């Protein structure tokens, strides 16, 4: 697992060379696009991370966590992950802000930190994807898409708890 | 939606700050939060740039097309009513493989083209066809081989091994995918049994049977 990143990088570069791609030029072009991505998400993250910070330091977060903990315990989830799970289908930036807050409080390699990481990796901003794809095709009646998408998200949440328990702790 | 959510977060934290105590920490949190966000962005910008560069190499060397070839049997199984070599099928497979590589910027336009092509094949006007629903569900399940941005955030907060969560991510993604596809297919099955839909099928001359 430790070698996976350098191996992937080497494989990409070698494969590019074999395919006669100008690898460094391609890299620069992509990296510029990456810079653009960060530039685009920066205002969203500043706004949302600030709001999450305010929620955390004011004590509102502890209060909410306390409030949902009976339900979370019933389902076998740590209560801290519930806000991330609820916000994830609605807002990518918002759930990233919560994720970062959890990393700060518990660390990314803690049980909770790992669960929210897996959750963030295995789910998508469902409402956004549904809106973009259907509106671009001019579809108004989306039938059972949202139900299926949200069932998928819920499954990912359940599995993120299960897999972290099984594989990592 | 985001407007109310964001405003609600701020209002709620003010109320809690006033009534739950710790007003000192609370008043500095506004500035701290903004600084934290900037620090985070600066520390992850390098990693995000680096991986975007890598993915561009992958794209130009045709890895996306290889993945598309690899996945076409699965896609044919999921979308039996879409012709193998049709425009819709080509865009859908390319979209899925771009998603697998984490090429979000490339995947979305491909997905939009796929939706437009699916709409051309569908007689249902402004109603989503079974294929469109399933395709969007595939996109919401977020299959990604290497979640690079997530890795960048984890590394920034001191993770010893930012990518050790990957097997767990894959398993959870696939479970989500299976659940989403099952729900979508079940709805289609139920719908096909209803008499009104049988009439509609006859009218449009579509007799393809779903799995």
PDB file of C-alpha atoms in Angstrom, chain B residues 63-140:
ATOM      1  CA  UNK B  63      -5.804   5.255 -20.598  1.00  0.00           C
ATOM      2  CA  UNK B  64      -9.396   6.511 -20.620  1.00  0.00           C
ATOM      3  CA  UNK B  65     -10.047   4.592 -23.845  1.00  0.00           C
ATOM      4  CA  UNK B  66      -8.509   1.414 -22.436  1.00  0.00           C
ATOM      5  CA  UNK B  67     -10.715   1.658 -19.373  1.00  0.00           C
ATOM      6  CA  UNK B  68     -13.710   2.296 -21.614  1.00  0.00           C
ATOM      7  CA  UNK B  69     -12.940  -0.919 -23.512  1.00  0.00           C
ATOM      8  CA  UNK B  70     -12.556  -2.788 -20.240  1.00  0.00           C
ATOM      9  CA  UNK B  71     -15.926  -1.603 -19.006  1.00  0.00           C
ATOM     10  CA  UNK B  72     -18.005  -2.009 -22.126  1.00  0.00           C
ATOM     11  CA  UNK B  73     -19.214  -5.555 -21.213  1.00  0.00           C
ATOM     12  CA  UNK B  74     -20.529  -4.263 -17.883  1.00  0.00           C
ATOM     13  CA  UNK B  75     -22.155  -1.316 -19.603  1.00  0.00           C
ATOM     14  CA  UNK B  76     -23.841  -3.607 -22.133  1.00  0.00           C
ATOM     15  CA  UNK B  77     -25.229  -5.669 -19.278  1.00  0.00           C
ATOM     16  CA  UNK B  78     -26.542  -2.576 -17.497  1.00  0.00           C
ATOM     17  CA  UNK B  79     -27.933  -0.936 -20.629  1.00  0.00           C
ATOM     18  CA  UNK B  80     -29.189  -3.740 -22.861  1.00  0.00           C
ATOM     19  CA  UNK B  81     -31.544  -1.383 -24.693  1.00  0.00           C
ATOM     20  CA  UNK B  82     -28.759   0.943 -25.832  1.00  0.00           C
ATOM     21  CA  UNK B  83     -27.006  -0.189 -29.012  1.00  0.00           C
ATOM     22  CA  UNK B  84     -23.363  -1.236 -28.642  1.00  0.00           C
ATOM     23  CA  UNK B  85     -21.799   1.211 -31.052  1.00  0.00           C
ATOM     24  CA  UNK B  86     -24.246   4.070 -30.551  1.00  0.00           C
ATOM     25  CA  UNK B  87     -23.212   7.598 -29.666  1.00  0.00           C
ATOM     26  CA  UNK B  88     -24.947   7.313 -26.280  1.00  0.00           C
ATOM     27  CA  UNK B  89     -23.062   4.141 -25.336  1.00  0.00           C
ATOM     28  CA  UNK B  90     -19.703   5.635 -26.366  1.00  0.00           C
ATOM     29  CA  UNK B  91     -20.211   8.787 -24.296  1.00  0.00           C
ATOM     30  CA  UNK B  92     -21.502   6.801 -21.307  1.00  0.00           C
ATOM     31  CA  UNK B  93     -18.473   4.466 -21.197  1.00  0.00           C
ATOM     32  CA  UNK B  94     -16.062   7.381 -21.644  1.00  0.00           C
ATOM     33  CA  UNK B  95     -17.830   9.245 -18.826  1.00  0.00           C
ATOM     34  CA  UNK B  96     -17.536   6.266 -16.474  1.00  0.00           C
ATOM     35  CA  UNK B  97     -13.836   5.769 -17.241  1.00  0.00           C
ATOM     36  CA  UNK B  98     -13.095   9.491 -16.793  1.00  0.00           C
ATOM     37  CA  UNK B  99     -14.852   9.245 -13.415  1.00  0.00           C
ATOM     38  CA  UNK B 100     -12.727   6.233 -12.475  1.00  0.00           C
ATOM     39  CA  UNK B 101      -9.590   8.266 -13.110  1.00  0.00           C
ATOM     40  CA  UNK B 102     -10.980  11.167 -11.101  1.00  0.00           C
ATOM     41  CA  UNK B 103     -11.099  13.426 -14.165  1.00  0.00           C
ATOM     42  CA  UNK B 104     -14.136  15.360 -12.943  1.00  0.00           C
ATOM     43  CA  UNK B 105     -13.596  18.176 -15.421  1.00  0.00           C
ATOM     44  CA  UNK B 106     -13.590  15.735 -18.320  1.00  0.00           C
ATOM     45  CA  UNK B 107     -16.327  13.462 -16.998  1.00  0.00           C
ATOM     46  CA  UNK B 108     -19.101  16.041 -16.678  1.00  0.00           C
ATOM     47  CA  UNK B 109     -19.113  17.255 -20.319  1.00  0.00           C
ATOM     48  CA  UNK B 110     -18.986  13.617 -21.504  1.00  0.00           C
ATOM     49  CA  UNK B 111     -21.908  12.783 -19.228  1.00  0.00           C
ATOM     50  CA  UNK B 112     -23.909  15.722 -20.554  1.00  0.00           C
ATOM     51  CA  UNK B 113     -23.303  14.532 -24.138  1.00  0.00           C
ATOM     52  CA  UNK B 114     -24.397  11.041 -23.080  1.00  0.00           C
ATOM     53  CA  UNK B 115     -27.637  12.437 -21.630  1.00  0.00           C
ATOM     54  CA  UNK B 116     -28.348  14.386 -24.816  1.00  0.00           C
ATOM     55  CA  UNK B 117     -27.723  11.289 -26.931  1.00  0.00           C
ATOM     56  CA  UNK B 118     -30.000   9.222 -24.659  1.00  0.00           C
ATOM     57  CA  UNK B 119     -32.700  11.821 -25.000  1.00  0.00           C
ATOM     58  CA  UNK B 120     -32.533  11.573 -28.804  1.00  0.00           C
ATOM     59  CA  UNK B 121     -33.190   7.835 -28.517  1.00  0.00           C
ATOM     60  CA  UNK B 122     -36.040   8.237 -26.041  1.00  0.00           C
ATOM     61  CA  UNK B 123     -39.658   8.840 -27.060  1.00  0.00           C
ATOM     62  CA  UNK B 124     -40.620  10.196 -23.651  1.00  0.00           C
ATOM     63  CA  UNK B 125     -39.992  13.951 -24.233  1.00  0.00           C
ATOM     64  CA  UNK B 126     -39.321  15.675 -20.896  1.00  0.00           C
ATOM     65  CA  UNK B 127     -39.526  12.480 -18.826  1.00  0.00           C
ATOM     66  CA  UNK B 128     -36.362  10.574 -17.938  1.00  0.00           C
ATOM     67  CA  UNK B 129     -36.022   7.183 -19.618  1.00  0.00           C
ATOM     68  CA  UNK B 130     -34.907   4.098 -17.657  1.00  0.00           C
ATOM     69  CA  UNK B 131     -31.466   4.452 -19.218  1.00  0.00           C
ATOM     70  CA  UNK B 132     -31.094   8.101 -18.178  1.00  0.00           C
ATOM     71  CA  UNK B 133     -32.061   7.322 -14.579  1.00  0.00           C
ATOM     72  CA  UNK B 134     -29.581   4.463 -14.375  1.00  0.00           C
ATOM     73  CA  UNK B 135     -26.799   6.497 -15.955  1.00  0.00           C
ATOM     74  CA  UNK B 136     -27.227   9.368 -13.488  1.00  0.00           C
ATOM     75  CA  UNK B 137     -27.349   6.869 -10.604  1.00  0.00           C
ATOM     76  CA  UNK B 138     -24.020   5.438 -11.833  1.00  0.00           C
ATOM     77  CA  UNK B 139     -22.617   8.958 -11.712  1.00  0.00           C
ATOM     78  CA  UNK B 140     -23.869   9.641  -8.185  1.00  0.00           C
TER      79      UNK B 140
END
